[in-house]
Amino acid sequence: MVIADSLAYYGPKGGLPADHPRIWPTLVAKELGWQVELVARIGWTSRDAWWAITQDPRVWAAVSRAEAVVFAVGGMDSLPSPLPTALREQLRYIRPPALRRVVRSGYQWLQPRLSKLGRPVALPPALSVRYLERCRDALAAIRPDVPVIGTYPSVHRCDAYGRVHTGRTPAVLALEAWSAQKSVPMVDLAAAVRENIFSDRANPDGIHWGWEAHEEVAAAMIDAIKNVRRQATSVEIEKE
């Protein structure tokens, strides 16, 4: 089961179905001989992952049969969000449509300009980690045997965020501490996608990846999953 933002299902030309053969969750599942349950949406943060775990019946069904759970969220948390996230989320509900278009245009004009400040971020690192830990703890209460894998934020060159990502380093430091404390294996998305995202083979929006990046993330995730399963097997053998 993969709980993610749009990086999990966007390719070089836009969003794709959850079963698309070239996105990294599908590549991972194919390599391991598993089926994948991708629970994701554009703009999701660690807080949305918590809401998905507690409110989405697809997640409840998938947990019982999951061989591993991946939290591929947190990247949005670290992006500059000078205007309240709640404002962005509520734009779609503004009526009449003419007013909604005016407000959205204003938001889209302000967002990249104010993003150059680099702060505040969508979710402070401590809060991001708190939500991830609540997710991990909830899963452990139901399935203590299922491995949980986290991710470090990707990188971007997105004009919509002023090409600024000063929130990434504090986020990584907080995630590293959580990983060490709770023994959560981590996959560094930035290391896997950096070359691609700064090339002309990535999505022109500057934040979503090309196919090579999906392949690199899949390879890193497969290694992480195989490693944690080997460790679990070793522990079982030692117990015997």
PDB file of C-alpha atoms in Angstrom:
ATOM      1  CA  MET A   1       0.000   0.000   0.000  1.00  0.00           C
ATOM      2  CA  VAL A   2       1.342   3.395  -1.014  1.00  0.00           C
ATOM      3  CA  ILE A   3      -0.037   6.590   0.500  1.00  0.00           C
ATOM      4  CA  ALA A   4       1.281   9.430  -1.603  1.00  0.00           C
ATOM      5  CA  ASP A   5       0.931  12.790  -3.266  1.00  0.00           C
ATOM      6  CA  SER A   6       0.860  13.402  -7.006  1.00  0.00           C
ATOM      7  CA  LEU A   7       4.541  12.526  -7.459  1.00  0.00           C
ATOM      8  CA  ALA A   8       3.478   8.873  -7.339  1.00  0.00           C
ATOM      9  CA  TYR A   9       1.143   9.055 -10.322  1.00  0.00           C
ATOM     10  CA  TYR A  10       2.218  12.026 -12.468  1.00  0.00           C
ATOM     11  CA  GLY A  11       4.485  11.473 -15.426  1.00  0.00           C
ATOM     12  CA  PRO A  12       6.239  13.852 -17.803  1.00  0.00           C
ATOM     13  CA  LYS A  13       2.940  14.945 -19.348  1.00  0.00           C
ATOM     14  CA  GLY A  14       0.517  14.905 -16.441  1.00  0.00           C
ATOM     15  CA  GLY A  15      -1.557  12.701 -14.178  1.00  0.00           C
ATOM     16  CA  LEU A  16      -2.020   8.993 -14.886  1.00  0.00           C
ATOM     17  CA  PRO A  17      -4.266   6.145 -13.685  1.00  0.00           C
ATOM     18  CA  ALA A  18      -3.204   4.336 -10.523  1.00  0.00           C
ATOM     19  CA  ASP A  19      -2.429   1.196 -12.524  1.00  0.00           C
ATOM     20  CA  HIS A  20      -0.264   2.856 -15.170  1.00  0.00           C
ATOM     21  CA  PRO A  21       2.624   0.491 -15.901  1.00  0.00           C
ATOM     22  CA  ARG A  22       5.387   3.123 -15.747  1.00  0.00           C
ATOM     23  CA  ILE A  23       4.748   4.897 -12.453  1.00  0.00           C
ATOM     24  CA  TRP A  24       6.981   3.794  -9.603  1.00  0.00           C
ATOM     25  CA  PRO A  25       4.347   2.099  -7.366  1.00  0.00           C
ATOM     26  CA  THR A  26       3.397  -0.183 -10.263  1.00  0.00           C
ATOM     27  CA  LEU A  27       7.045  -0.889 -11.071  1.00  0.00           C
ATOM     28  CA  VAL A  28       7.684  -1.871  -7.454  1.00  0.00           C
ATOM     29  CA  ALA A  29       4.660  -4.146  -7.314  1.00  0.00           C
ATOM     30  CA  LYS A  30       5.610  -5.836 -10.588  1.00  0.00           C
ATOM     31  CA  GLU A  31       9.166  -6.519  -9.431  1.00  0.00           C
ATOM     32  CA  LEU A  32       8.011  -7.982  -6.108  1.00  0.00           C
ATOM     33  CA  GLY A  33       5.103  -9.934  -7.562  1.00  0.00           C
ATOM     34  CA  TRP A  34       2.578  -7.954  -5.539  1.00  0.00           C
ATOM     35  CA  GLN A  35      -0.510  -5.902  -6.233  1.00  0.00           C
ATOM     36  CA  VAL A  36      -0.398  -2.245  -5.322  1.00  0.00           C
ATOM     37  CA  GLU A  37      -3.048  -0.158  -3.608  1.00  0.00           C
ATOM     38  CA  LEU A  38      -2.217   3.475  -4.398  1.00  0.00           C
ATOM     39  CA  VAL A  39      -4.043   5.986  -2.230  1.00  0.00           C
ATOM     40  CA  ALA A  40      -2.994   9.423  -3.405  1.00  0.00           C
ATOM     41  CA  ARG A  41      -4.062  12.877  -4.458  1.00  0.00           C
ATOM     42  CA  ILE A  42      -2.415  16.016  -5.740  1.00  0.00           C
ATOM     43  CA  GLY A  43      -1.206  18.281  -2.953  1.00  0.00           C
ATOM     44  CA  TRP A  44      -1.423  15.713  -0.166  1.00  0.00           C
ATOM     45  CA  THR A  45       0.644  16.295   2.949  1.00  0.00           C
ATOM     46  CA  SER A  46       1.384  14.081   5.940  1.00  0.00           C
ATOM     47  CA  ARG A  47      -1.822  15.372   7.480  1.00  0.00           C
ATOM     48  CA  ASP A  48      -3.777  14.069   4.489  1.00  0.00           C
ATOM     49  CA  ALA A  49      -2.080  10.682   4.947  1.00  0.00           C
ATOM     50  CA  TRP A  50      -3.464  10.583   8.472  1.00  0.00           C
ATOM     51  CA  TRP A  51      -6.925  11.467   7.236  1.00  0.00           C
ATOM     52  CA  ALA A  52      -6.686   8.734   4.599  1.00  0.00           C
ATOM     53  CA  ILE A  53      -5.712   6.107   7.159  1.00  0.00           C
ATOM     54  CA  THR A  54      -8.525   7.062   9.500  1.00  0.00           C
ATOM     55  CA  GLN A  55     -11.258   7.820   6.968  1.00  0.00           C
ATOM     56  CA  ASP A  56     -10.705   5.917   3.702  1.00  0.00           C
ATOM     57  CA  PRO A  57     -12.253   2.414   3.625  1.00  0.00           C
ATOM     58  CA  ARG A  58      -9.847   1.444   0.801  1.00  0.00           C
ATOM     59  CA  VAL A  59      -7.029   1.830   3.294  1.00  0.00           C
ATOM     60  CA  TRP A  60      -8.835  -0.211   5.929  1.00  0.00           C
ATOM     61  CA  ALA A  61      -9.290  -3.033   3.411  1.00  0.00           C
ATOM     62  CA  ALA A  62      -5.716  -2.858   2.135  1.00  0.00           C
ATOM     63  CA  VAL A  63      -4.059  -2.868   5.563  1.00  0.00           C
ATOM     64  CA  SER A  64      -5.216  -6.398   6.336  1.00  0.00           C
ATOM     65  CA  ARG A  65      -3.397  -7.846   3.305  1.00  0.00           C
ATOM     66  CA  ALA A  66      -0.491  -5.410   2.932  1.00  0.00           C
ATOM     67  CA  GLU A  67       3.058  -6.766   2.732  1.00  0.00           C
ATOM     68  CA  ALA A  68       4.475  -3.264   3.200  1.00  0.00           C
ATOM     69  CA  VAL A  69       3.200   0.299   3.620  1.00  0.00           C
ATOM     70  CA  VAL A  70       4.971   3.274   2.060  1.00  0.00           C
ATOM     71  CA  PHE A  71       4.422   6.839   3.200  1.00  0.00           C
ATOM     72  CA  ALA A  72       5.375   8.750   0.057  1.00  0.00           C
ATOM     73  CA  VAL A  73       4.168  12.048   1.470  1.00  0.00           C
ATOM     74  CA  GLY A  74       5.974  14.945   3.095  1.00  0.00           C
ATOM     75  CA  GLY A  75       7.300  16.696   0.028  1.00  0.00           C
ATOM     76  CA  MET A  76       4.373  19.100  -0.096  1.00  0.00           C
ATOM     77  CA  ASP A  77       4.819  19.761   3.610  1.00  0.00           C
ATOM     78  CA  SER A  78       8.231  21.315   2.982  1.00  0.00           C
ATOM     79  CA  LEU A  79       7.203  23.608   0.130  1.00  0.00           C
ATOM     80  CA  PRO A  80       6.680  27.331   0.762  1.00  0.00           C
ATOM     81  CA  SER A  81       3.061  28.145   1.480  1.00  0.00           C
ATOM     82  CA  PRO A  82       2.921  31.880   2.242  1.00  0.00           C
ATOM     83  CA  LEU A  83      -0.825  31.849   1.728  1.00  0.00           C
ATOM     84  CA  PRO A  84      -2.810  29.539   4.015  1.00  0.00           C
ATOM     85  CA  THR A  85      -3.160  25.984   2.728  1.00  0.00           C
ATOM     86  CA  ALA A  86      -6.802  26.113   3.782  1.00  0.00           C
ATOM     87  CA  LEU A  87      -7.344  28.994   1.357  1.00  0.00           C
ATOM     88  CA  ARG A  88      -6.001  26.958  -1.545  1.00  0.00           C
ATOM     89  CA  GLU A  89      -8.177  23.994  -0.615  1.00  0.00           C
ATOM     90  CA  GLN A  90     -11.318  26.128  -0.362  1.00  0.00           C
ATOM     91  CA  LEU A  91     -10.974  27.900  -3.702  1.00  0.00           C
ATOM     92  CA  ARG A  92     -13.006  25.252  -5.492  1.00  0.00           C
ATOM     93  CA  TYR A  93     -16.007  25.965  -3.267  1.00  0.00           C
ATOM     94  CA  ILE A  94     -16.248  29.701  -3.981  1.00  0.00           C
ATOM     95  CA  ARG A  95     -19.427  30.779  -5.730  1.00  0.00           C
ATOM     96  CA  PRO A  96     -20.374  32.217  -8.143  1.00  0.00           C
ATOM     97  CA  PRO A  97     -17.886  30.836 -10.681  1.00  0.00           C
ATOM     98  CA  ALA A  98     -16.853  34.323 -11.832  1.00  0.00           C
ATOM     99  CA  LEU A  99     -15.759  35.206  -8.291  1.00  0.00           C
ATOM    100  CA  ARG A 100     -13.930  31.878  -7.980  1.00  0.00           C
ATOM    101  CA  ARG A 101     -11.948  32.623 -11.124  1.00  0.00           C
ATOM    102  CA  VAL A 102     -10.973  36.053  -9.843  1.00  0.00           C
ATOM    103  CA  VAL A 103      -9.861  34.720  -6.464  1.00  0.00           C
ATOM    104  CA  ARG A 104      -7.931  31.821  -8.062  1.00  0.00           C
ATOM    105  CA  SER A 105      -6.172  34.200 -10.437  1.00  0.00           C
ATOM    106  CA  GLY A 106      -5.157  36.349  -7.495  1.00  0.00           C
ATOM    107  CA  TYR A 107      -3.880  33.326  -5.610  1.00  0.00           C
ATOM    108  CA  GLN A 108      -1.890  32.104  -8.607  1.00  0.00           C
ATOM    109  CA  TRP A 109      -0.344  35.554  -9.026  1.00  0.00           C
ATOM    110  CA  LEU A 110       0.643  35.900  -5.367  1.00  0.00           C
ATOM    111  CA  GLN A 111       1.808  32.343  -4.648  1.00  0.00           C
ATOM    112  CA  PRO A 112       5.035  32.280  -6.716  1.00  0.00           C
ATOM    113  CA  ARG A 113       5.988  35.794  -5.715  1.00  0.00           C
ATOM    114  CA  LEU A 114       5.496  35.291  -1.986  1.00  0.00           C
ATOM    115  CA  SER A 115       7.077  31.822  -2.178  1.00  0.00           C
ATOM    116  CA  LYS A 116      10.453  33.467  -2.701  1.00  0.00           C
ATOM    117  CA  LEU A 117      10.343  34.236   1.030  1.00  0.00           C
ATOM    118  CA  GLY A 118      10.660  30.493   1.604  1.00  0.00           C
ATOM    119  CA  ARG A 119       8.318  30.519   4.559  1.00  0.00           C
ATOM    120  CA  PRO A 120       6.077  29.529   6.073  1.00  0.00           C
ATOM    121  CA  VAL A 121       5.959  25.989   4.741  1.00  0.00           C
ATOM    122  CA  ALA A 122       2.773  24.014   4.246  1.00  0.00           C
ATOM    123  CA  LEU A 123       3.417  22.000   7.420  1.00  0.00           C
ATOM    124  CA  PRO A 124       6.182  22.615   9.965  1.00  0.00           C
ATOM    125  CA  PRO A 125       8.594  19.656  10.197  1.00  0.00           C
ATOM    126  CA  ALA A 126       7.576  18.788  13.755  1.00  0.00           C
ATOM    127  CA  LEU A 127       3.920  18.633  12.745  1.00  0.00           C
ATOM    128  CA  SER A 128       4.688  16.561   9.650  1.00  0.00           C
ATOM    129  CA  VAL A 129       6.554  14.021  11.748  1.00  0.00           C
ATOM    130  CA  ARG A 130       3.762  14.005  14.324  1.00  0.00           C
ATOM    131  CA  TYR A 131       1.226  13.028  11.662  1.00  0.00           C
ATOM    132  CA  LEU A 132       3.538  10.384  10.193  1.00  0.00           C
ATOM    133  CA  GLU A 133       4.092   8.887  13.620  1.00  0.00           C
ATOM    134  CA  ARG A 134       0.367   8.789  14.254  1.00  0.00           C
ATOM    135  CA  CYS A 135       0.013   6.924  10.953  1.00  0.00           C
ATOM    136  CA  ARG A 136       2.795   4.493  11.832  1.00  0.00           C
ATOM    137  CA  ASP A 137       1.459   3.931  15.331  1.00  0.00           C
ATOM    138  CA  ALA A 138      -2.075   3.292  14.081  1.00  0.00           C
ATOM    139  CA  LEU A 139      -0.816   0.712  11.589  1.00  0.00           C
ATOM    140  CA  ALA A 140       1.369  -0.944  14.231  1.00  0.00           C
ATOM    141  CA  ALA A 141      -1.651  -1.366  16.475  1.00  0.00           C
ATOM    142  CA  ILE A 142      -3.432  -3.340  13.758  1.00  0.00           C
ATOM    143  CA  ARG A 143      -0.544  -4.942  11.862  1.00  0.00           C
ATOM    144  CA  PRO A 144       2.624  -4.888  13.985  1.00  0.00           C
ATOM    145  CA  ASP A 145       4.250  -7.237  11.468  1.00  0.00           C
ATOM    146  CA  VAL A 146       3.907  -5.006   8.403  1.00  0.00           C
ATOM    147  CA  PRO A 147       6.996  -2.935   7.518  1.00  0.00           C
ATOM    148  CA  VAL A 148       6.532   0.823   7.131  1.00  0.00           C
ATOM    149  CA  ILE A 149       8.829   2.804   4.834  1.00  0.00           C
ATOM    150  CA  GLY A 150       9.081   6.588   4.684  1.00  0.00           C
ATOM    151  CA  THR A 151      10.507   9.033   2.174  1.00  0.00           C
ATOM    152  CA  TYR A 152      12.618  12.166   2.273  1.00  0.00           C
ATOM    153  CA  PRO A 153      11.280  15.065   0.171  1.00  0.00           C
ATOM    154  CA  SER A 154      12.016  15.359  -3.513  1.00  0.00           C
ATOM    155  CA  VAL A 155      13.533  18.457  -5.135  1.00  0.00           C
ATOM    156  CA  HIS A 156      11.946  20.842  -7.619  1.00  0.00           C
ATOM    157  CA  ARG A 157      12.481  23.755  -9.985  1.00  0.00           C
ATOM    158  CA  CYS A 158       8.849  24.816  -9.987  1.00  0.00           C
ATOM    159  CA  ASP A 159       7.982  28.431 -10.795  1.00  0.00           C
ATOM    160  CA  ALA A 160       4.743  28.109  -8.823  1.00  0.00           C
ATOM    161  CA  TYR A 161       6.875  27.823  -5.675  1.00  0.00           C
ATOM    162  CA  GLY A 162       9.370  30.469  -6.724  1.00  0.00           C
ATOM    163  CA  ARG A 163      11.957  27.722  -7.321  1.00  0.00           C
ATOM    164  CA  VAL A 164      12.524  27.910  -3.564  1.00  0.00           C
ATOM    165  CA  HIS A 165      12.831  24.896  -1.258  1.00  0.00           C
ATOM    166  CA  THR A 166      14.485  26.151   1.898  1.00  0.00           C
ATOM    167  CA  GLY A 167      12.067  24.035   3.910  1.00  0.00           C
ATOM    168  CA  ARG A 168      13.599  20.791   2.661  1.00  0.00           C
ATOM    169  CA  THR A 169      16.627  20.673   4.968  1.00  0.00           C
ATOM    170  CA  PRO A 170      14.643  21.168   8.206  1.00  0.00           C
ATOM    171  CA  ALA A 171      12.177  18.543   6.986  1.00  0.00           C
ATOM    172  CA  VAL A 172      14.964  16.043   6.284  1.00  0.00           C
ATOM    173  CA  LEU A 173      16.495  16.609   9.723  1.00  0.00           C
ATOM    174  CA  ALA A 174      13.156  15.996  11.438  1.00  0.00           C
ATOM    175  CA  LEU A 175      12.515  12.889   9.354  1.00  0.00           C
ATOM    176  CA  GLU A 176      15.988  11.546  10.072  1.00  0.00           C
ATOM    177  CA  ALA A 177      15.345  11.856  13.799  1.00  0.00           C
ATOM    178  CA  TRP A 178      11.981  10.105  13.457  1.00  0.00           C
ATOM    179  CA  SER A 179      13.535   7.359  11.332  1.00  0.00           C
ATOM    180  CA  ALA A 180      16.252   6.727  13.900  1.00  0.00           C
ATOM    181  CA  GLN A 181      13.892   6.788  16.858  1.00  0.00           C
ATOM    182  CA  LYS A 182      11.234   4.519  15.349  1.00  0.00           C
ATOM    183  CA  SER A 183      13.476   2.405  13.067  1.00  0.00           C
ATOM    184  CA  VAL A 184      11.627   3.456   9.933  1.00  0.00           C
ATOM    185  CA  PRO A 185      13.603   2.794   6.717  1.00  0.00           C
ATOM    186  CA  MET A 186      13.694   5.831   4.448  1.00  0.00           C
ATOM    187  CA  VAL A 187      14.040   6.347   0.702  1.00  0.00           C
ATOM    188  CA  ASP A 188      15.591   9.616  -0.438  1.00  0.00           C
ATOM    189  CA  LEU A 189      13.449  10.808  -3.330  1.00  0.00           C
ATOM    190  CA  ALA A 190      15.785  13.715  -4.046  1.00  0.00           C
ATOM    191  CA  ALA A 191      18.765  11.423  -4.612  1.00  0.00           C
ATOM    192  CA  ALA A 192      16.710   9.327  -7.010  1.00  0.00           C
ATOM    193  CA  VAL A 193      15.179  12.111  -9.095  1.00  0.00           C
ATOM    194  CA  ARG A 194      17.562  15.081  -8.941  1.00  0.00           C
ATOM    195  CA  GLU A 195      19.239  14.448 -12.299  1.00  0.00           C
ATOM    196  CA  ASN A 196      15.916  13.953 -14.034  1.00  0.00           C
ATOM    197  CA  ILE A 197      14.043  16.880 -12.494  1.00  0.00           C
ATOM    198  CA  PHE A 198      16.728  19.324 -13.642  1.00  0.00           C
ATOM    199  CA  SER A 199      16.740  17.918 -17.162  1.00  0.00           C
ATOM    200  CA  ASP A 200      14.392  18.461 -20.090  1.00  0.00           C
ATOM    201  CA  ARG A 201      12.970  14.959 -19.620  1.00  0.00           C
ATOM    202  CA  ALA A 202      10.935  15.823 -16.538  1.00  0.00           C
ATOM    203  CA  ASN A 203       7.469  17.339 -16.479  1.00  0.00           C
ATOM    204  CA  PRO A 204       7.654  20.987 -17.627  1.00  0.00           C
ATOM    205  CA  ASP A 205       5.909  22.071 -14.420  1.00  0.00           C
ATOM    206  CA  GLY A 206       9.252  21.614 -12.666  1.00  0.00           C
ATOM    207  CA  ILE A 207       7.950  19.448  -9.840  1.00  0.00           C
ATOM    208  CA  HIS A 208       6.782  16.168 -11.378  1.00  0.00           C
ATOM    209  CA  TRP A 209       9.142  13.599 -12.848  1.00  0.00           C
ATOM    210  CA  GLY A 210       9.982  11.890 -16.080  1.00  0.00           C
ATOM    211  CA  TRP A 211      10.114   8.137 -16.570  1.00  0.00           C
ATOM    212  CA  GLU A 212      13.750   7.759 -15.572  1.00  0.00           C
ATOM    213  CA  ALA A 213      12.976   9.262 -12.191  1.00  0.00           C
ATOM    214  CA  HIS A 214      10.099   6.832 -11.648  1.00  0.00           C
ATOM    215  CA  GLU A 215      12.462   3.977 -12.456  1.00  0.00           C
ATOM    216  CA  GLU A 216      15.098   5.264 -10.035  1.00  0.00           C
ATOM    217  CA  VAL A 217      12.561   5.694  -7.239  1.00  0.00           C
ATOM    218  CA  ALA A 218      11.209   2.213  -7.905  1.00  0.00           C
ATOM    219  CA  ALA A 219      14.708   0.726  -7.692  1.00  0.00           C
ATOM    220  CA  ALA A 220      15.421   2.504  -4.411  1.00  0.00           C
ATOM    221  CA  MET A 221      12.070   1.473  -2.971  1.00  0.00           C
ATOM    222  CA  ILE A 222      12.544  -2.158  -4.000  1.00  0.00           C
ATOM    223  CA  ASP A 223      15.925  -2.213  -2.264  1.00  0.00           C
ATOM    224  CA  ALA A 224      14.424  -0.713   0.888  1.00  0.00           C
ATOM    225  CA  ILE A 225      11.553  -3.196   0.977  1.00  0.00           C
ATOM    226  CA  LYS A 226      13.797  -6.197   0.322  1.00  0.00           C
ATOM    227  CA  ASN A 227      16.223  -5.035   3.001  1.00  0.00           C
ATOM    228  CA  VAL A 228      13.573  -4.600   5.675  1.00  0.00           C
ATOM    229  CA  ARG A 229      12.080  -7.997   4.824  1.00  0.00           C
ATOM    230  CA  ARG A 230      15.523  -9.618   5.097  1.00  0.00           C
ATOM    231  CA  GLN A 231      15.983  -8.024   8.498  1.00  0.00           C
ATOM    232  CA  ALA A 232      12.602  -9.303   9.634  1.00  0.00           C
ATOM    233  CA  THR A 233      13.481 -12.806   8.452  1.00  0.00           C
ATOM    234  CA  SER A 234      16.799 -12.686  10.319  1.00  0.00           C
ATOM    235  CA  VAL A 235      15.021 -11.687  13.511  1.00  0.00           C
ATOM    236  CA  GLU A 236      12.583 -14.593  13.151  1.00  0.00           C
ATOM    237  CA  ILE A 237      15.441 -17.043  12.596  1.00  0.00           C
ATOM    238  CA  GLU A 238      17.257 -15.736  15.701  1.00  0.00           C
ATOM    239  CA  LYS A 239      14.102 -16.233  17.758  1.00  0.00           C
ATOM    240  CA  GLU A 240      13.891 -19.841  16.668  1.00  0.00           C
TER     241      GLU A 240
END
